[in-house]
Amino acid sequence: MNNTFFVTGTDTGIGKTFVTCILMQFIKFHHKKVIGMKPIAAGIDRKNGETANEDVNLLKFESNLQLELGEINTYSFDEPIAPHICLLYTSPSPRD
């Protein structure tokens, strides 16, 4: 049986990624496969030649299946603002 969890919240910085990572750790503890996804992310970090949102990096780290960043995060915005506001000024960068 497949289980899917969708974690959502009404604001930035309220702990959605934190709770998701704890849930992912719990699932891994029970020897189940788990991946985290963040289809749309805003605010890109550039470290060690990688460009990804901090939340996306955390979800990739907690996943026990190897995925490319583009599979975890389909669309990303450089600016750390709400994606619907960012769309007024720029287009998302689809990942390959």
Tab-separated table of C-alpha atoms in Angstrom:
chain	number	residue	atom	x	y	z
A	1	MET	CA	0.000	0.000	0.000
A	2	ASN	CA	1.315	3.459	-0.890
A	3	ASN	CA	1.012	6.313	1.572
A	4	THR	CA	1.300	9.933	0.616
A	5	PHE	CA	1.553	12.858	3.016
A	6	PHE	CA	1.005	16.470	1.989
A	7	VAL	CA	2.334	18.997	4.481
A	8	THR	CA	1.029	22.519	4.092
A	9	GLY	CA	0.895	25.721	6.111
A	10	THR	CA	-0.314	29.278	5.851
A	11	ASP	CA	2.920	31.198	6.247
A	12	THR	CA	6.673	31.179	5.736
A	13	GLY	CA	8.879	29.991	8.571
A	14	ILE	CA	6.215	28.082	10.499
A	15	GLY	CA	7.969	24.705	10.362
A	16	LYS	CA	6.605	22.874	7.323
A	17	THR	CA	10.038	21.619	6.272
A	18	PHE	CA	11.008	20.864	9.881
A	19	VAL	CA	7.889	18.719	10.406
A	20	THR	CA	8.351	17.077	7.004
A	21	CYS	CA	11.949	16.107	7.833
A	22	ILE	CA	10.875	14.611	11.168
A	23	LEU	CA	8.130	12.653	9.395
A	24	MET	CA	10.671	11.446	6.815
A	25	GLN	CA	13.047	10.329	9.587
A	26	PHE	CA	10.202	8.389	11.227
A	27	ILE	CA	9.389	6.651	7.937
A	28	LYS	CA	13.070	5.767	7.365
A	29	PHE	CA	13.279	4.391	10.907
A	30	HIS	CA	10.574	1.902	9.888
A	31	HIS	CA	12.647	0.839	6.856
A	32	LYS	CA	10.321	2.403	4.300
A	33	LYS	CA	11.275	4.341	1.203
A	34	VAL	CA	10.706	8.062	1.448
A	35	ILE	CA	11.280	11.155	-0.656
A	36	GLY	CA	10.448	14.766	0.015
A	37	MET	CA	9.320	17.116	-2.718
A	38	LYS	CA	8.976	20.871	-2.974
A	39	PRO	CA	7.577	21.502	-6.458
A	40	ILE	CA	7.873	25.298	-6.183
A	41	ALA	CA	10.601	27.005	-4.165
A	42	ALA	CA	11.635	30.631	-3.768
A	43	GLY	CA	14.989	31.831	-2.507
A	44	ILE	CA	18.013	30.114	-3.995
A	45	ASP	CA	21.191	29.328	-2.087
A	46	ARG	CA	24.429	29.071	-4.019
A	47	LYS	CA	26.902	26.814	-2.224
A	48	ASN	CA	29.644	24.541	-3.498
A	49	GLY	CA	28.540	25.045	-7.095
A	50	GLU	CA	24.989	23.891	-6.299
A	51	THR	CA	22.000	26.175	-6.677
A	52	ALA	CA	18.994	25.106	-4.662
A	53	ASN	CA	16.609	26.292	-2.031
A	54	GLU	CA	17.620	25.428	1.565
A	55	ASP	CA	14.378	23.465	2.073
A	56	VAL	CA	15.036	21.483	-1.103
A	57	ASN	CA	18.524	20.590	0.153
A	58	LEU	CA	17.064	19.399	3.475
A	59	LEU	CA	14.434	17.270	1.731
A	60	LYS	CA	17.066	15.758	-0.538
A	61	PHE	CA	19.247	14.956	2.481
A	62	GLU	CA	16.383	13.200	4.313
A	63	SER	CA	15.254	11.215	1.251
A	64	ASN	CA	16.543	7.651	1.142
A	65	LEU	CA	16.092	7.396	-2.618
A	66	GLN	CA	18.574	9.211	-4.836
A	67	LEU	CA	16.843	11.927	-6.847
A	68	GLU	CA	18.114	14.848	-8.859
A	69	LEU	CA	17.262	18.333	-7.593
A	70	GLY	CA	14.937	18.785	-10.578
A	71	GLU	CA	12.869	15.812	-9.433
A	72	ILE	CA	12.477	17.241	-5.928
A	73	ASN	CA	12.011	20.865	-7.011
A	74	THR	CA	10.458	21.437	-10.427
A	75	TYR	CA	10.322	25.250	-10.398
A	76	SER	CA	12.526	27.645	-8.486
A	77	PHE	CA	12.727	31.413	-8.081
A	78	ASP	CA	15.895	33.318	-7.179
A	79	GLU	CA	14.156	35.778	-4.857
A	80	PRO	CA	12.970	34.599	-1.422
A	81	ILE	CA	9.410	35.896	-1.792
A	82	ALA	CA	6.060	34.218	-2.225
A	83	PRO	CA	5.980	32.465	-5.627
A	84	HIS	CA	2.673	34.079	-6.649
A	85	ILE	CA	4.223	37.528	-6.058
A	86	CYS	CA	7.490	36.555	-7.728
A	87	LEU	CA	5.546	35.551	-10.853
A	88	LEU	CA	4.568	39.200	-11.283
A	89	TYR	CA	8.241	40.102	-11.810
A	90	THR	CA	9.929	37.041	-13.281
A	91	SER	CA	9.432	33.582	-14.693
A	92	PRO	CA	10.315	30.436	-12.743
A	93	SER	CA	13.393	28.517	-13.788
A	94	PRO	CA	12.343	24.966	-14.674
A	95	ARG	CA	14.934	22.419	-13.655
A	96	ASP	CA	16.214	19.879	-16.147
